[in-house]
Coordinates of C-alpha atoms and ligand atoms in Angstrom, one line a residue:
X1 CA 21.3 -8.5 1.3
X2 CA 18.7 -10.8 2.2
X3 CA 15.3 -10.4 -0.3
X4 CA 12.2 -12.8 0.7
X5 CA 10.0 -13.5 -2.3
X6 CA 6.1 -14.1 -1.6
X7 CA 4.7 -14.3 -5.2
X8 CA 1.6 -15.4 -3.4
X9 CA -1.6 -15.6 -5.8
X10 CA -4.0 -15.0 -9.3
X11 CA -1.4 -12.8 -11.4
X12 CA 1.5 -12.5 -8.3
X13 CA 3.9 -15.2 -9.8
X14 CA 4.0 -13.2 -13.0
X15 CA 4.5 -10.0 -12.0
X16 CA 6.9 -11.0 -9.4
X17 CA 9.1 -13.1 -11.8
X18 CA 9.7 -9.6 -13.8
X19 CA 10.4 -7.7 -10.8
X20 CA 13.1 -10.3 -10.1
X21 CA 14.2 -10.3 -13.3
X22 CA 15.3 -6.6 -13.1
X23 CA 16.8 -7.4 -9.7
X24 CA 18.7 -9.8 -11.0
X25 CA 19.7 -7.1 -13.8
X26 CA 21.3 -4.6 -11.4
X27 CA 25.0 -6.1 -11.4
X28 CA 24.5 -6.5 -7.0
X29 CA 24.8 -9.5 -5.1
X30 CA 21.7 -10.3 -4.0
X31 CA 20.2 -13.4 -2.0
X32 CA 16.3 -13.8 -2.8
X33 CA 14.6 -16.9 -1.5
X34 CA 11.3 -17.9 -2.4
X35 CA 8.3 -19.5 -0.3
X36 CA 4.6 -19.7 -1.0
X37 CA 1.9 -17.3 0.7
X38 CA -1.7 -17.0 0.7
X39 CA -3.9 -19.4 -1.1
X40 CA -0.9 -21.4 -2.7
X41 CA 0.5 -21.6 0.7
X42 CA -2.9 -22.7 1.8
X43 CA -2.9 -25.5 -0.9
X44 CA 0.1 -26.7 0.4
X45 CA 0.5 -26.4 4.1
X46 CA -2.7 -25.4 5.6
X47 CA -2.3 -22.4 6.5
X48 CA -1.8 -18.8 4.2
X49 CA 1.2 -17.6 6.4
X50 CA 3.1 -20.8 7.6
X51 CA 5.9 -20.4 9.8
X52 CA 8.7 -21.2 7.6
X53 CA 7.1 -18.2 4.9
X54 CA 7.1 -15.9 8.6
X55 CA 10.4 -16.9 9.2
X56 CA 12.0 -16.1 6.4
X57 CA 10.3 -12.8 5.9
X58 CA 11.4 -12.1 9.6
X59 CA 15.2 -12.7 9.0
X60 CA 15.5 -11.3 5.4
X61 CA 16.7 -7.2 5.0
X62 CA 13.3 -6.9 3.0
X63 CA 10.3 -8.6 1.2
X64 CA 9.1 -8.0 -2.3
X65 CA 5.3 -9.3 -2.1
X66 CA 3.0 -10.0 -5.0
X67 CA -0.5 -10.4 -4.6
X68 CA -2.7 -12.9 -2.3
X69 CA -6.1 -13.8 -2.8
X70 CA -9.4 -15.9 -5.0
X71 CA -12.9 -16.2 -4.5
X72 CA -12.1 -19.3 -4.1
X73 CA -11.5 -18.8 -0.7
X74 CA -14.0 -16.9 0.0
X75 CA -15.7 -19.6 2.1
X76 CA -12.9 -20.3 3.9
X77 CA -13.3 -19.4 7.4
X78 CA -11.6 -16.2 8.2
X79 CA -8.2 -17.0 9.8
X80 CA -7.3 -19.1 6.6
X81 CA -8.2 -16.9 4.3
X82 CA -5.3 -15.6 1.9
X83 CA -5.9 -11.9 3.4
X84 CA -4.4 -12.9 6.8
X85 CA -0.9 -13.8 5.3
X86 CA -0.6 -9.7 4.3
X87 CA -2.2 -9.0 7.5
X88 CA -0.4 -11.4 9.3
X89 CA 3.0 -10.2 8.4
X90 CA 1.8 -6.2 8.9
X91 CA 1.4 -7.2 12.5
X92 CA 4.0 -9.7 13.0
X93 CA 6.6 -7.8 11.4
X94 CA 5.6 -4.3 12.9
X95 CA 5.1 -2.8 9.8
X96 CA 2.8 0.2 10.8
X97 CA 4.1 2.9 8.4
X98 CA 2.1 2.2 4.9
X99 CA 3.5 4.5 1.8
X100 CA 0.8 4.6 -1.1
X101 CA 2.3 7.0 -3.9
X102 CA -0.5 8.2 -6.1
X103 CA 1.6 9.1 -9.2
X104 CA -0.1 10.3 -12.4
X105 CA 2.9 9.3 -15.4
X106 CA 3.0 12.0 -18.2
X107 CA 2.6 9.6 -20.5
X108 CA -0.8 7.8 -18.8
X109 CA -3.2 11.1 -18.3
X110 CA -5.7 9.7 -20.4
X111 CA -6.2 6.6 -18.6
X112 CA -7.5 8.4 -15.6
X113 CA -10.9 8.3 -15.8
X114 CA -10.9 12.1 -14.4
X115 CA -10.6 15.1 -17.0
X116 CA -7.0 14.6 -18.2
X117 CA -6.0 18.3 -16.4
X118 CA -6.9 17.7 -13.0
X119 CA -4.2 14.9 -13.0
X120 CA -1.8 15.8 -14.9
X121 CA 1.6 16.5 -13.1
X122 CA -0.4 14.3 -10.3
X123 CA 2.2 13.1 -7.3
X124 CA 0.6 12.6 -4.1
X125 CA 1.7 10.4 -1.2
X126 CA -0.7 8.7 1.2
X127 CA 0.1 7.5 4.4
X128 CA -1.4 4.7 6.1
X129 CA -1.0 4.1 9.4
X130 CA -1.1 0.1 9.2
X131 CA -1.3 -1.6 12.9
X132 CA -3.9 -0.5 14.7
X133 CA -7.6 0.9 14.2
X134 CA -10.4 -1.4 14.0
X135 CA -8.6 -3.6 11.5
X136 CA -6.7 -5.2 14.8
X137 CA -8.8 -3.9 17.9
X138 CA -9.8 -5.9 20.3
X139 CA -12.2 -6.8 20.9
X140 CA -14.6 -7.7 18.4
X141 CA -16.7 -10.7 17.5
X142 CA -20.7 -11.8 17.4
X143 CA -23.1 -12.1 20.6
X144 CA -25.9 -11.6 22.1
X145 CA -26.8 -7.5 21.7
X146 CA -26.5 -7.0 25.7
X147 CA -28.3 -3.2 24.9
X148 CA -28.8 -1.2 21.8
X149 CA -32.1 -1.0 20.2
X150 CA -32.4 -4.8 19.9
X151 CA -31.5 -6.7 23.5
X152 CA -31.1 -9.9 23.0
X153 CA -30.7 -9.6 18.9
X154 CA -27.5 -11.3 17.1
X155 CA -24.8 -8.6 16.3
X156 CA -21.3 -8.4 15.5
X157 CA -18.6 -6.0 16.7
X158 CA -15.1 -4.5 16.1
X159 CA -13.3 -1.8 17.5
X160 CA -11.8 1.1 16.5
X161 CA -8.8 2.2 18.9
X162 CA -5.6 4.0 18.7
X163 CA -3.2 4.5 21.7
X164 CA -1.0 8.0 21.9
X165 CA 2.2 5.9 20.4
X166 CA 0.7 4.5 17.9
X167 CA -0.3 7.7 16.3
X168 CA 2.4 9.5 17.4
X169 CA 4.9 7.1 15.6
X170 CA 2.7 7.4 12.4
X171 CA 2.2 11.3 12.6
X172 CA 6.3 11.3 12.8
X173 CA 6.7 9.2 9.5
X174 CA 3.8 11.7 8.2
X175 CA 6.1 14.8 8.8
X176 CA 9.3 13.8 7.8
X177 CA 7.8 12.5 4.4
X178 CA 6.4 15.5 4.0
X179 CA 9.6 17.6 4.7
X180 CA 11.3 15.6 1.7
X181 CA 8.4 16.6 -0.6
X182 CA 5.9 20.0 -0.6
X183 CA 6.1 20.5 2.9
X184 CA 2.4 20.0 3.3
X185 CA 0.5 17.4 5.4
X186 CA -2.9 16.7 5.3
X187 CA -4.4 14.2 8.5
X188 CA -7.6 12.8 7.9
X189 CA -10.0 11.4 10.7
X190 CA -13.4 12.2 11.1
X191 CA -13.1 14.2 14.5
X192 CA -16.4 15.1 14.3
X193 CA -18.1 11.6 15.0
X194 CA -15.7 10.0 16.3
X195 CA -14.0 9.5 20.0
X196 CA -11.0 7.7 18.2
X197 CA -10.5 10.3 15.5
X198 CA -10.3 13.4 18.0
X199 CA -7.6 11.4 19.6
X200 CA -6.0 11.0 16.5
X201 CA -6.4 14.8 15.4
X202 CA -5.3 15.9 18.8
X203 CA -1.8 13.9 19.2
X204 CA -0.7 14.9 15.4
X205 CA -1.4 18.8 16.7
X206 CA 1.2 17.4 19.3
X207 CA 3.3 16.4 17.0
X208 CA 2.9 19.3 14.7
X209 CA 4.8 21.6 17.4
X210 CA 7.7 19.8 16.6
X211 CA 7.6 20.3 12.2
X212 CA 7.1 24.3 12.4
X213 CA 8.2 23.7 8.6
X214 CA 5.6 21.8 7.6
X215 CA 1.9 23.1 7.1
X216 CA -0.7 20.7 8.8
X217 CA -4.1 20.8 8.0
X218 CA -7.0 18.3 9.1
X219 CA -9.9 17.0 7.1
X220 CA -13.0 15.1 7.6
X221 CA -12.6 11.7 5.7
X222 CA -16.0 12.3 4.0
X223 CA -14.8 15.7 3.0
X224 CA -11.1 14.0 2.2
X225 CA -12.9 11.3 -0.3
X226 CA -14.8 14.6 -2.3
X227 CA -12.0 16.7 -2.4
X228 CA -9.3 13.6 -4.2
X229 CA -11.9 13.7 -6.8
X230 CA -12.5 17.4 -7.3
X231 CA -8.8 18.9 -7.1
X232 CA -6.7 16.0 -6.0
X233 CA -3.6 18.3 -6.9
X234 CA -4.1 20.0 -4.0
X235 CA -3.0 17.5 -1.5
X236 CA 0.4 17.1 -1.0
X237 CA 1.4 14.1 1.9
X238 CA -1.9 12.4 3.2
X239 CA -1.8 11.2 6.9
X240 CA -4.7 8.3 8.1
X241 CA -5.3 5.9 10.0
X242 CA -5.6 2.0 8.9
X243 CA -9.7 1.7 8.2
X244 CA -9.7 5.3 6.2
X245 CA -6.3 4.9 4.5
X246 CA -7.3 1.6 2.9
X247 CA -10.4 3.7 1.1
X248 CA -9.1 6.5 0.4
X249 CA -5.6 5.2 -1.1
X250 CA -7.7 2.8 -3.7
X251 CA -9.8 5.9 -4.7
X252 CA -6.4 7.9 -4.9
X253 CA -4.6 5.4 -7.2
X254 CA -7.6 5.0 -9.5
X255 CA -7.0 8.8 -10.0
X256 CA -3.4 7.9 -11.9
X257 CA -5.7 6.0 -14.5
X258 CA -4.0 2.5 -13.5
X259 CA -3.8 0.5 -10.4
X260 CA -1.5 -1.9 -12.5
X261 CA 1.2 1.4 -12.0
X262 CA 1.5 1.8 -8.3
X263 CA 3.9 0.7 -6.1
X264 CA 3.7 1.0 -2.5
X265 CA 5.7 0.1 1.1
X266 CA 5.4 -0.7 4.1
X267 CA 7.8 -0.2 6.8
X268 CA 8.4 -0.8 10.3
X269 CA 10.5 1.6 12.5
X270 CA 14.0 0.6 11.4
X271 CA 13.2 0.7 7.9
X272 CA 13.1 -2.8 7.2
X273 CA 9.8 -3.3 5.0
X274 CA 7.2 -5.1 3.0
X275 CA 7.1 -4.0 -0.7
X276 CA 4.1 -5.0 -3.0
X277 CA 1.8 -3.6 -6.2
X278 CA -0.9 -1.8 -5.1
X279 CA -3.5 -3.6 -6.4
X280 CA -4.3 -7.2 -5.8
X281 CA -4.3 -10.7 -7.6
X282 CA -6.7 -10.3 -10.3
X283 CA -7.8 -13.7 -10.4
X284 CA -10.0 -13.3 -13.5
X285 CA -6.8 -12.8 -15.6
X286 CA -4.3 -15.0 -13.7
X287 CA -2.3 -16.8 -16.0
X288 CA -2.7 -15.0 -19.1
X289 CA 0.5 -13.5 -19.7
X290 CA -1.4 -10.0 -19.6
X291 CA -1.1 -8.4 -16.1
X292 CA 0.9 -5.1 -15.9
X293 CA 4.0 -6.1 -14.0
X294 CA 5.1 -2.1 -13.3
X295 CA 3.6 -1.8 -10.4
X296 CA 5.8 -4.2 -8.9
X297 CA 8.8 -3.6 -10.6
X298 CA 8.5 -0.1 -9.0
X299 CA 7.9 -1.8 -5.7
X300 CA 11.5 -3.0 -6.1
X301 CA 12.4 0.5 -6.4
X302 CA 11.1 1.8 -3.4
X303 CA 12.8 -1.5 -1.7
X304 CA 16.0 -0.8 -2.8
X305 CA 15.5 3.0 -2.0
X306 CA 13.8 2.8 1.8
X307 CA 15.5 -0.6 2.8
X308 CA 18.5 -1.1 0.8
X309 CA 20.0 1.8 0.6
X310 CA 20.2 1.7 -3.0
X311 CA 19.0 5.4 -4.1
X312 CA 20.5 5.0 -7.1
X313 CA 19.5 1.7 -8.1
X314 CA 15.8 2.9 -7.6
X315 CA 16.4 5.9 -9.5
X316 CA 17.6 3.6 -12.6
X317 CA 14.7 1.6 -12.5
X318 CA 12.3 4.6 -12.3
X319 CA 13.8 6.2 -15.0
X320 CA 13.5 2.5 -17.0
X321 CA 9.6 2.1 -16.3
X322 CA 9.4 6.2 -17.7
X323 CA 11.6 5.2 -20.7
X324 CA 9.3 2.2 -21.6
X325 CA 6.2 4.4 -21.4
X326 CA 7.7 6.9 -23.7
X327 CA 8.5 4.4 -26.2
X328 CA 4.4 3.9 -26.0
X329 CA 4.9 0.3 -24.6
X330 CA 1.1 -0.4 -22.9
X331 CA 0.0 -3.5 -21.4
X332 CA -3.8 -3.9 -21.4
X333 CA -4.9 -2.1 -18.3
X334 CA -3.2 1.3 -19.7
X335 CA -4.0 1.0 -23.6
X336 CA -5.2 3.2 -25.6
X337 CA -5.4 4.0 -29.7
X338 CA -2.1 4.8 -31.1
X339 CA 0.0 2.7 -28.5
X340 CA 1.5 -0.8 -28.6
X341 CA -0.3 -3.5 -26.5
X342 CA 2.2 -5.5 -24.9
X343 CA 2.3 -8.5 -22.3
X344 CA 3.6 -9.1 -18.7
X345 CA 6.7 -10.2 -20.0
X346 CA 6.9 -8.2 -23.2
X347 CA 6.8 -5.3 -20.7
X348 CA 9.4 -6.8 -18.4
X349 CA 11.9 -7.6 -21.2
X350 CA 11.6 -3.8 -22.4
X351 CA 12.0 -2.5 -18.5
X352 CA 15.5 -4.4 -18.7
X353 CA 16.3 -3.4 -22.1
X354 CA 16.0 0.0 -20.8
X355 CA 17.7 -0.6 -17.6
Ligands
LIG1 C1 -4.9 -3.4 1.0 C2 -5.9 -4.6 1.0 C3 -5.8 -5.3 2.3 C4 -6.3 -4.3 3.4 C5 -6.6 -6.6 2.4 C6 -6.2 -7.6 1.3 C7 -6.6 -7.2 3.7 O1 -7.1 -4.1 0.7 O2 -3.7 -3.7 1.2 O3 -5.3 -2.3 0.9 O4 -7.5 -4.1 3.6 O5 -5.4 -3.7 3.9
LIG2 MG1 -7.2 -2.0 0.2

């Protein structure tokens, strides 16, 4: 099996370098090749997704993926900024199927920042539909404002579209996720504003005919946003598309007290996939030693479940990351009085211990 490494930037190297560390641990025979993406691709070929880094993500089984990004780029102009490499392989790799756990560990309820019993026992999935919506529509751009209140005035534009396959596909994922869980499925759009999201709402009440088993309900995103913060126990599987997914899945892992905790995937329709932490490079603490490498260490879990077919290598690791928590091992993002502060690779020494 074939594992593409894109440590990319800020903290990415580090927490990468323990995730492959407890590959490494399993006892299987993998082959994981490097190569640089985002900004310290950038650095060194001119570009944040070269074509050897594309190529080698194209013909591995899967990729474990760290983190791009610094404000250092921020002046860059857009196309060679380190966000296109992530974008960049979504689209050139298909992977439209984005899996955001939102899981709320036992042992972390008082890191939320929510009263400790609306979270507790929290385990919510969110699902992102990841190719489409106005994050790729075309077209968009600046002119002229041909109409509109000011003719004539500068403006810029994206749009927001979704064909019927596109959602379709998505709303299938959505479903069979949710048959493996609660059995519930909530689709978020905002139907009542928008053209796009009626389209949306419409084709996954299509869908629905076919998952009798599964309860669908829809909600307005506004609504959907209020609602993760009031009683987010109540959800079980979240479907979205692309623009609302990326909101509402940062608000939703916030809710588990750490961002530094929360793997996610992202698949394309053979189940080959992109696997990275949730949260992003952390510039401001790059090369400290202190970033919570979990996140990504759980990332390789969902890899070898979804792409590897590894179930039970995943479940090891899971039960690893649990162990360490028990044992009150905290890196600084999930301290708190009465635990031991440990670093990135303090905390990736103990996963394997466990392992
Ligand atoms: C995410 C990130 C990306 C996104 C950025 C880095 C382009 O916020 O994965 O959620 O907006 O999708
Ligand atoms: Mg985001």
């Amino acid at each position: 099996m074939n594992i593409a490494i894109l440590p990319g930037d800020g903290i990415g190297p580090e927490i990468v370098a323990e995730a492959v560390k407890v590959l490494n641990a399993l006892g299987e025979t993998f082959n994981l090749e490097t190569a640089l993406v985002g900004g310290a691709a950038y650095e060194a070929h001119g570009h944040p997704l070269p074509e050897s880094t594309l190529k080698l993500a194209q013909q591995s089984d899967a990729v474990l993926f760290g983190a791009v990004g610094d404000w250092k780029y921020d002046t860059l102009e857009r196309a060679l900024r380190p966000e296109q490499a992530i974008l960049g392989l979504r689209k050139h790799l298909a992977l439209f199927a984005n899996f955001r756990p939102a899981i709320c560990y036992e042992q972390l309820t008082n890191a939320s920042s929510l009263k400790p019993e609306l979270v507790a026992g929290l385990d919510i999935l969110i699902i992102r539909e990841l190719n489409g919506d106005i994050y790729f529509g075309q077209p968009r751009g600046r002119r002229k404002s041909p109409d509109g209140l000011f003719p004539g005035a500068d403006e810029a534009f994206d749009t927001m579209r979704y064909s019927e396959p596109e959602i379709r596909r998505i709303a299938h994922v959505a479903f069979q996720a949710a048959r493996k869980r609660d059995r519930r499925l909530t689709s978020v759009d905002k139907a009542n504003v928008l053209e796009t999201s009626q389209f949306w709402r419409d084709v996954v009440v299509e869908v629905s005919k076919e998952y009798s088993d599964v309860v669908l309900d829809h909600m307005y995103v506004d609504n959907a946003a209020m609602q993760l913060v009031r009683a987010p126990k109540k959800f079980d599987v979240v479907v979205t598309g692309n623009m609302f997914g990326d909101i509402l899945s940062d608000e939703a892992a916030m809710l588990t007290g750490s961002i530094g905790m929360l793997p996610s995937a992202s698949l394309d329709a053979n189940n080959k996939g992109l696997y990275e932490p949730s949260h992003g490079s952390a510039p401001d603490i790059a090369g400290q030693g202190v970033a919570n490498p979990l996140a990504t260490i759980l990332s390789a879990a969902m890899m070898l479940r979804f792409s590897l077919g590894k179930v039970e290598q995943a479940n090891r690791i899971e039960a690893a990351v649990k162990k360490v928590l028990s044992q009150g091992l905290r890196t600084a993002d999930i301290y708190e009085a009465g635990t031991k502060k440990v670093g990135t690779q303090e905390m990736g020494a103990a996963v394997l211990a466990a392992l």
